[in-house]
Structure formats: C-alpha cells, structure tokens
Amino acid sequence: MQFDRPSPEGGQPGPPPGTQPPPGYQPPPPGHQPPPPGYGPPTPPDPRWQRWEQERTWAMFCHLAAFAGYVGVPLGSILGPLVVWLIKKNEFPLVNDQGKQSLNFHISIVLYMICGFLFLVLPLVLGAMTGIFAVFGLFPGWVLLVLGIGVFDVVFTIIAAVTANRGEAYRYPLAIPFFK
C-alpha cells in the first residue's frame, strides 16, 4: 500500500494509524515508483515571489496614482503618488525609488503647465491692457504647448507604470530631481 506517510519501520509507506485502505484497493506491485514531480497536490506559492509581485504592483500604482489629477482631484497628479509612496516606501525598495521618480516628474509637469499657462495668458492680458492685439500671434503656439505637455504626461506615465510592473526602475525624461 502507498500512502503519503512513511511507515515507522522505514520500509514501504503505510496507512495513517487507525485507517484502512478503501475496499477493493490493491497494493502497488513491488518496485512501484511514485509519480513524477508535478503530480499530486499543488505546492504553496513561494512567499518571496508573492512579495516581489506586491512590490511590482505597488511600484506601478505609484505611477498610475498620478491619473487622480485627471479625474478632478486638485493636484491629484502629485497627491496620488505621494500617498502611495508614503504608505509603502519603507516596505518595498522599488516603491521607494519609483515613488520619488513619479513625484519628481509630476511636480515638474505641474511647473511646466504653470509656465505654459502663464505664457498663454500673458499675451492676452498684455493685448487687452495695451490695446495692441498683435501679441495674439503667439496664442495658438502656447495652446499647443500646454496640450503637448498634457499628452507627454499621459504617455510617459503609462510607459513608467508598465516598466515598473516588470520590476524595472524607470527614469522619466525632463524630470527635475526634487527628491533623490
């Protein structure tokens, strides 16, 4: 008979104490080999692998949390990554690194947007105050610049999230390093 537990004598495994094999059960023939690995009950997942998956997922959330700014949360593109980073930075090294990168990039984007908006509004205000509306020639260019910064933000945030989910550190282009 073959069961999971070896017999106390060290020979063929026997049934657990106090149990009988089911009716009609025949013991395996002499020289019977156990099934190859991969058969039988599944092995529990490795806790190190689970931790690595969690680290990658939280690193990805550091980047994706920046989209909170696009759903109406004031300064959500900064507050989202900041919250994720502050909660998980001491638990996972990749989250600490990617949280800083996400914060640096999105603070930079907010500053670029403010500058672009000022250069967008400044010609309008000057033209209205002075009566010289020739300054409006710059207006479409600044609108395109501000829209371009928004597209730049979305595209590189998605690239960073996918890269972080693979477990790789991502460095944003044009990010001012406020956090090191």
PDB file of N, CA, C and O in Angstrom, residues 36-85:
ATOM      1  N   PRO A  36       5.928  11.186 -11.104  1.00  0.00           N
ATOM      2  CA  PRO A  36       6.952  12.234 -11.235  1.00  0.00           C
ATOM      3  C   PRO A  36       6.480  13.536 -10.594  1.00  0.00           C
ATOM      4  O   PRO A  36       5.291  13.732 -10.366  1.00  0.00           O
ATOM      5  N   PRO A  37       7.431  14.429 -10.305  1.00  0.00           N
ATOM      6  CA  PRO A  37       7.055  15.723  -9.713  1.00  0.00           C
ATOM      7  C   PRO A  37       6.082  16.453 -10.633  1.00  0.00           C
ATOM      8  O   PRO A  37       6.145  16.339 -11.850  1.00  0.00           O
ATOM      9  N   GLY A  38       5.201  17.221 -10.044  1.00  0.00           N
ATOM     10  CA  GLY A  38       4.205  17.929 -10.818  1.00  0.00           C
ATOM     11  C   GLY A  38       2.847  17.301 -10.679  1.00  0.00           C
ATOM     12  O   GLY A  38       1.840  17.903 -11.020  1.00  0.00           O
ATOM     13  N   TYR A  39       2.805  16.054 -10.208  1.00  0.00           N
ATOM     14  CA  TYR A  39       1.539  15.392  -9.967  1.00  0.00           C
ATOM     15  C   TYR A  39       1.260  15.453  -8.484  1.00  0.00           C
ATOM     16  O   TYR A  39       2.159  15.515  -7.661  1.00  0.00           O
ATOM     17  N   GLY A  40       0.023  15.418  -8.130  1.00  0.00           N
ATOM     18  CA  GLY A  40      -0.324  15.448  -6.725  1.00  0.00           C
ATOM     19  C   GLY A  40      -0.788  16.836  -6.333  1.00  0.00           C
ATOM     20  O   GLY A  40      -1.083  17.684  -7.171  1.00  0.00           O
ATOM     21  N   PRO A  41      -0.840  17.090  -5.035  1.00  0.00           N
ATOM     22  CA  PRO A  41      -1.357  18.384  -4.587  1.00  0.00           C
ATOM     23  C   PRO A  41      -0.399  19.514  -4.997  1.00  0.00           C
ATOM     24  O   PRO A  41       0.815  19.333  -5.050  1.00  0.00           O
ATOM     25  N   PRO A  42      -0.942  20.692  -5.325  1.00  0.00           N
ATOM     26  CA  PRO A  42      -0.074  21.795  -5.722  1.00  0.00           C
ATOM     27  C   PRO A  42       0.774  22.279  -4.558  1.00  0.00           C
ATOM     28  O   PRO A  42       0.365  22.211  -3.408  1.00  0.00           O
ATOM     29  N   THR A  43       1.957  22.728  -4.872  1.00  0.00           N
ATOM     30  CA  THR A  43       2.834  23.276  -3.842  1.00  0.00           C
ATOM     31  C   THR A  43       2.396  24.708  -3.549  1.00  0.00           C
ATOM     32  O   THR A  43       1.951  25.420  -4.445  1.00  0.00           O
ATOM     33  N   PRO A  44       2.503  25.128  -2.309  1.00  0.00           N
ATOM     34  CA  PRO A  44       2.115  26.512  -1.995  1.00  0.00           C
ATOM     35  C   PRO A  44       3.081  27.489  -2.672  1.00  0.00           C
ATOM     36  O   PRO A  44       4.254  27.183  -2.885  1.00  0.00           O
ATOM     37  N   PRO A  45       2.600  28.681  -3.050  1.00  0.00           N
ATOM     38  CA  PRO A  45       3.471  29.646  -3.706  1.00  0.00           C
ATOM     39  C   PRO A  45       4.593  30.112  -2.777  1.00  0.00           C
ATOM     40  O   PRO A  45       4.426  30.171  -1.561  1.00  0.00           O
ATOM     41  N   ASP A  46       5.698  30.443  -3.379  1.00  0.00           N
ATOM     42  CA  ASP A  46       6.855  30.917  -2.634  1.00  0.00           C
ATOM     43  C   ASP A  46       6.567  32.321  -2.097  1.00  0.00           C
ATOM     44  O   ASP A  46       6.203  33.211  -2.863  1.00  0.00           O
ATOM     45  N   PRO A  47       6.697  32.548  -0.789  1.00  0.00           N
ATOM     46  CA  PRO A  47       6.390  33.872  -0.240  1.00  0.00           C
ATOM     47  C   PRO A  47       7.285  34.972  -0.815  1.00  0.00           C
ATOM     48  O   PRO A  47       6.876  36.115  -0.910  1.00  0.00           O
ATOM     49  N   ARG A  48       8.507  34.598  -1.223  1.00  0.00           N
ATOM     50  CA  ARG A  48       9.378  35.616  -1.827  1.00  0.00           C
ATOM     51  C   ARG A  48       8.801  36.086  -3.151  1.00  0.00           C
ATOM     52  O   ARG A  48       8.894  37.258  -3.492  1.00  0.00           O
ATOM     53  N   TRP A  49       8.204  35.164  -3.901  1.00  0.00           N
ATOM     54  CA  TRP A  49       7.595  35.540  -5.188  1.00  0.00           C
ATOM     55  C   TRP A  49       6.373  36.431  -4.953  1.00  0.00           C
ATOM     56  O   TRP A  49       6.158  37.407  -5.659  1.00  0.00           O
ATOM     57  N   GLN A  50       5.578  36.102  -3.941  1.00  0.00           N
ATOM     58  CA  GLN A  50       4.414  36.933  -3.632  1.00  0.00           C
ATOM     59  C   GLN A  50       4.847  38.339  -3.240  1.00  0.00           C
ATOM     60  O   GLN A  50       4.234  39.315  -3.650  1.00  0.00           O
ATOM     61  N   ARG A  51       5.915  38.438  -2.467  1.00  0.00           N
ATOM     62  CA  ARG A  51       6.415  39.760  -2.062  1.00  0.00           C
ATOM     63  C   ARG A  51       6.885  40.537  -3.280  1.00  0.00           C
ATOM     64  O   ARG A  51       6.646  41.739  -3.390  1.00  0.00           O
ATOM     65  N   TRP A  52       7.572  39.874  -4.211  1.00  0.00           N
ATOM     66  CA  TRP A  52       8.060  40.528  -5.421  1.00  0.00           C
ATOM     67  C   TRP A  52       6.887  41.014  -6.270  1.00  0.00           C
ATOM     68  O   TRP A  52       6.921  42.108  -6.829  1.00  0.00           O
ATOM     69  N   GLU A  53       5.828  40.223  -6.363  1.00  0.00           N
ATOM     70  CA  GLU A  53       4.643  40.654  -7.112  1.00  0.00           C
ATOM     71  C   GLU A  53       4.001  41.872  -6.450  1.00  0.00           C
ATOM     72  O   GLU A  53       3.588  42.803  -7.142  1.00  0.00           O
ATOM     73  N   GLN A  54       3.935  41.878  -5.131  1.00  0.00           N
ATOM     74  CA  GLN A  54       3.368  43.021  -4.429  1.00  0.00           C
ATOM     75  C   GLN A  54       4.223  44.268  -4.642  1.00  0.00           C
ATOM     76  O   GLN A  54       3.693  45.362  -4.852  1.00  0.00           O
ATOM     77  N   GLU A  55       5.525  44.104  -4.600  1.00  0.00           N
ATOM     78  CA  GLU A  55       6.414  45.245  -4.797  1.00  0.00           C
ATOM     79  C   GLU A  55       6.226  45.844  -6.184  1.00  0.00           C
ATOM     80  O   GLU A  55       6.136  47.059  -6.346  1.00  0.00           O
ATOM     81  N   ARG A  56       6.160  44.985  -7.196  1.00  0.00           N
ATOM     82  CA  ARG A  56       5.960  45.467  -8.567  1.00  0.00           C
ATOM     83  C   ARG A  56       4.607  46.155  -8.715  1.00  0.00           C
ATOM     84  O   ARG A  56       4.495  47.189  -9.372  1.00  0.00           O
ATOM     85  N   THR A  57       3.582  45.595  -8.106  1.00  0.00           N
ATOM     86  CA  THR A  57       2.242  46.178  -8.209  1.00  0.00           C
ATOM     87  C   THR A  57       2.190  47.553  -7.553  1.00  0.00           C
ATOM     88  O   THR A  57       1.652  48.507  -8.127  1.00  0.00           O
ATOM     89  N   TRP A  58       2.755  47.696  -6.366  1.00  0.00           N
ATOM     90  CA  TRP A  58       2.751  48.988  -5.686  1.00  0.00           C
ATOM     91  C   TRP A  58       3.615  50.005  -6.428  1.00  0.00           C
ATOM     92  O   TRP A  58       3.295  51.198  -6.443  1.00  0.00           O
ATOM     93  N   ALA A  59       4.710  49.550  -7.030  1.00  0.00           N
ATOM     94  CA  ALA A  59       5.533  50.469  -7.832  1.00  0.00           C
ATOM     95  C   ALA A  59       4.739  50.977  -9.032  1.00  0.00           C
ATOM     96  O   ALA A  59       4.830  52.158  -9.396  1.00  0.00           O
ATOM     97  N   MET A  60       3.950  50.102  -9.633  1.00  0.00           N
ATOM     98  CA  MET A  60       3.100  50.517 -10.750  1.00  0.00           C
ATOM     99  C   MET A  60       2.046  51.515 -10.262  1.00  0.00           C
ATOM    100  O   MET A  60       1.779  52.515 -10.932  1.00  0.00           O
ATOM    101  N   PHE A  61       1.475  51.280  -9.081  1.00  0.00           N
ATOM    102  CA  PHE A  61       0.476  52.204  -8.542  1.00  0.00           C
ATOM    103  C   PHE A  61       1.066  53.577  -8.252  1.00  0.00           C
ATOM    104  O   PHE A  61       0.338  54.573  -8.307  1.00  0.00           O
ATOM    105  N   CYS A  62       2.348  53.644  -7.931  1.00  0.00           N
ATOM    106  CA  CYS A  62       2.989  54.953  -7.735  1.00  0.00           C
ATOM    107  C   CYS A  62       2.837  55.816  -8.984  1.00  0.00           C
ATOM    108  O   CYS A  62       2.650  57.026  -8.889  1.00  0.00           O
ATOM    109  N   HIS A  63       2.931  55.203 -10.127  1.00  0.00           N
ATOM    110  CA  HIS A  63       2.812  55.947 -11.383  1.00  0.00           C
ATOM    111  C   HIS A  63       1.348  56.172 -11.752  1.00  0.00           C
ATOM    112  O   HIS A  63       0.963  57.277 -12.148  1.00  0.00           O
ATOM    113  N   LEU A  64       0.519  55.138 -11.634  1.00  0.00           N
ATOM    114  CA  LEU A  64      -0.878  55.256 -12.053  1.00  0.00           C
ATOM    115  C   LEU A  64      -1.696  56.169 -11.144  1.00  0.00           C
ATOM    116  O   LEU A  64      -2.706  56.734 -11.576  1.00  0.00           O
ATOM    117  N   ALA A  65      -1.269  56.336  -9.904  1.00  0.00           N
ATOM    118  CA  ALA A  65      -1.995  57.215  -8.989  1.00  0.00           C
ATOM    119  C   ALA A  65      -1.969  58.663  -9.468  1.00  0.00           C
ATOM    120  O   ALA A  65      -2.806  59.471  -9.054  1.00  0.00           O
ATOM    121  N   ALA A  66      -1.052  58.988 -10.353  1.00  0.00           N
ATOM    122  CA  ALA A  66      -0.976  60.355 -10.883  1.00  0.00           C
ATOM    123  C   ALA A  66      -2.194  60.692 -11.730  1.00  0.00           C
ATOM    124  O   ALA A  66      -2.505  61.866 -11.925  1.00  0.00           O
ATOM    125  N   PHE A  67      -2.906  59.695 -12.224  1.00  0.00           N
ATOM    126  CA  PHE A  67      -4.097  59.964 -13.025  1.00  0.00           C
ATOM    127  C   PHE A  67      -5.243  60.505 -12.173  1.00  0.00           C
ATOM    128  O   PHE A  67      -6.277  60.898 -12.715  1.00  0.00           O
ATOM    129  N   ALA A  68      -5.069  60.548 -10.849  1.00  0.00           N
ATOM    130  CA  ALA A  68      -6.069  61.175  -9.988  1.00  0.00           C
ATOM    131  C   ALA A  68      -6.240  62.646 -10.357  1.00  0.00           C
ATOM    132  O   ALA A  68      -7.318  63.215 -10.177  1.00  0.00           O
ATOM    133  N   GLY A  69      -5.216  63.260 -10.898  1.00  0.00           N
ATOM    134  CA  GLY A  69      -5.303  64.646 -11.335  1.00  0.00           C
ATOM    135  C   GLY A  69      -6.203  64.828 -12.542  1.00  0.00           C
ATOM    136  O   GLY A  69      -6.716  65.919 -12.781  1.00  0.00           O
ATOM    137  N   TYR A  70      -6.420  63.768 -13.301  1.00  0.00           N
ATOM    138  CA  TYR A  70      -7.263  63.853 -14.487  1.00  0.00           C
ATOM    139  C   TYR A  70      -8.730  63.539 -14.194  1.00  0.00           C
ATOM    140  O   TYR A  70      -9.565  63.637 -15.076  1.00  0.00           O
ATOM    141  N   VAL A  71      -9.040  63.135 -12.972  1.00  0.00           N
ATOM    142  CA  VAL A  71     -10.427  62.849 -12.627  1.00  0.00           C
ATOM    143  C   VAL A  71     -10.987  63.892 -11.669  1.00  0.00           C
ATOM    144  O   VAL A  71     -12.001  63.661 -11.019  1.00  0.00           O
ATOM    145  N   GLY A  72     -10.340  65.013 -11.560  1.00  0.00           N
ATOM    146  CA  GLY A  72     -10.894  66.131 -10.807  1.00  0.00           C
ATOM    147  C   GLY A  72     -10.322  66.358  -9.429  1.00  0.00           C
ATOM    148  O   GLY A  72     -10.782  67.254  -8.727  1.00  0.00           O
ATOM    149  N   VAL A  73      -9.363  65.585  -8.992  1.00  0.00           N
ATOM    150  CA  VAL A  73      -8.749  65.823  -7.684  1.00  0.00           C
ATOM    151  C   VAL A  73      -7.718  66.944  -7.852  1.00  0.00           C
ATOM    152  O   VAL A  73      -6.787  66.805  -8.641  1.00  0.00           O
ATOM    153  N   PRO A  74      -7.897  68.068  -7.140  1.00  0.00           N
ATOM    154  CA  PRO A  74      -6.918  69.150  -7.282  1.00  0.00           C
ATOM    155  C   PRO A  74      -5.519  68.670  -6.887  1.00  0.00           C
ATOM    156  O   PRO A  74      -5.343  68.077  -5.826  1.00  0.00           O
ATOM    157  N   LEU A  75      -4.565  68.902  -7.747  1.00  0.00           N
ATOM    158  CA  LEU A  75      -3.179  68.460  -7.572  1.00  0.00           C
ATOM    159  C   LEU A  75      -3.087  66.949  -7.360  1.00  0.00           C
ATOM    160  O   LEU A  75      -2.174  66.449  -6.719  1.00  0.00           O
ATOM    161  N   GLY A  76      -4.044  66.213  -7.903  1.00  0.00           N
ATOM    162  CA  GLY A  76      -4.077  64.751  -7.756  1.00  0.00           C
ATOM    163  C   GLY A  76      -2.888  64.073  -8.392  1.00  0.00           C
ATOM    164  O   GLY A  76      -2.480  62.998  -7.954  1.00  0.00           O
ATOM    165  N   SER A  77      -2.294  64.698  -9.418  1.00  0.00           N
ATOM    166  CA  SER A  77      -1.132  64.089 -10.050  1.00  0.00           C
ATOM    167  C   SER A  77       0.075  64.091  -9.119  1.00  0.00           C
ATOM    168  O   SER A  77       1.018  63.333  -9.337  1.00  0.00           O
ATOM    169  N   ILE A  78       0.030  64.921  -8.089  1.00  0.00           N
ATOM    170  CA  ILE A  78       1.101  64.920  -7.080  1.00  0.00           C
ATOM    171  C   ILE A  78       0.642  64.166  -5.832  1.00  0.00           C
ATOM    172  O   ILE A  78       1.401  63.363  -5.270  1.00  0.00           O
ATOM    173  N   LEU A  79      -0.589  64.393  -5.413  1.00  0.00           N
ATOM    174  CA  LEU A  79      -1.075  63.766  -4.180  1.00  0.00           C
ATOM    175  C   LEU A  79      -1.213  62.251  -4.303  1.00  0.00           C
ATOM    176  O   LEU A  79      -0.942  61.527  -3.343  1.00  0.00           O
ATOM    177  N   GLY A  80      -1.639  61.749  -5.469  1.00  0.00           N
ATOM    178  CA  GLY A  80      -1.788  60.302  -5.656  1.00  0.00           C
ATOM    179  C   GLY A  80      -0.481  59.553  -5.452  1.00  0.00           C
ATOM    180  O   GLY A  80      -0.392  58.658  -4.594  1.00  0.00           O
ATOM    181  N   PRO A  81       0.578  59.899  -6.218  1.00  0.00           N
ATOM    182  CA  PRO A  81       1.863  59.219  -5.992  1.00  0.00           C
ATOM    183  C   PRO A  81       2.428  59.460  -4.597  1.00  0.00           C
ATOM    184  O   PRO A  81       3.059  58.577  -4.023  1.00  0.00           O
ATOM    185  N   LEU A  82       2.178  60.643  -4.041  1.00  0.00           N
ATOM    186  CA  LEU A  82       2.691  60.949  -2.707  1.00  0.00           C
ATOM    187  C   LEU A  82       2.085  60.019  -1.665  1.00  0.00           C
ATOM    188  O   LEU A  82       2.798  59.487  -0.806  1.00  0.00           O
ATOM    189  N   VAL A  83       0.785  59.784  -1.741  1.00  0.00           N
ATOM    190  CA  VAL A  83       0.115  58.905  -0.772  1.00  0.00           C
ATOM    191  C   VAL A  83       0.651  57.479  -0.887  1.00  0.00           C
ATOM    192  O   VAL A  83       1.003  56.853   0.118  1.00  0.00           O
ATOM    193  N   VAL A  84       0.729  56.956  -2.115  1.00  0.00           N
ATOM    194  CA  VAL A  84       1.234  55.583  -2.305  1.00  0.00           C
ATOM    195  C   VAL A  84       2.678  55.487  -1.815  1.00  0.00           C
ATOM    196  O   VAL A  84       3.040  54.528  -1.121  1.00  0.00           O
ATOM    197  N   TRP A  85       3.493  56.461  -2.151  1.00  0.00           N
ATOM    198  CA  TRP A  85       4.903  56.442  -1.756  1.00  0.00           C
ATOM    199  C   TRP A  85       5.042  56.486  -0.235  1.00  0.00           C
ATOM    200  O   TRP A  85       5.820  55.726   0.350  1.00  0.00           O
TER     201      TRP A  85
END
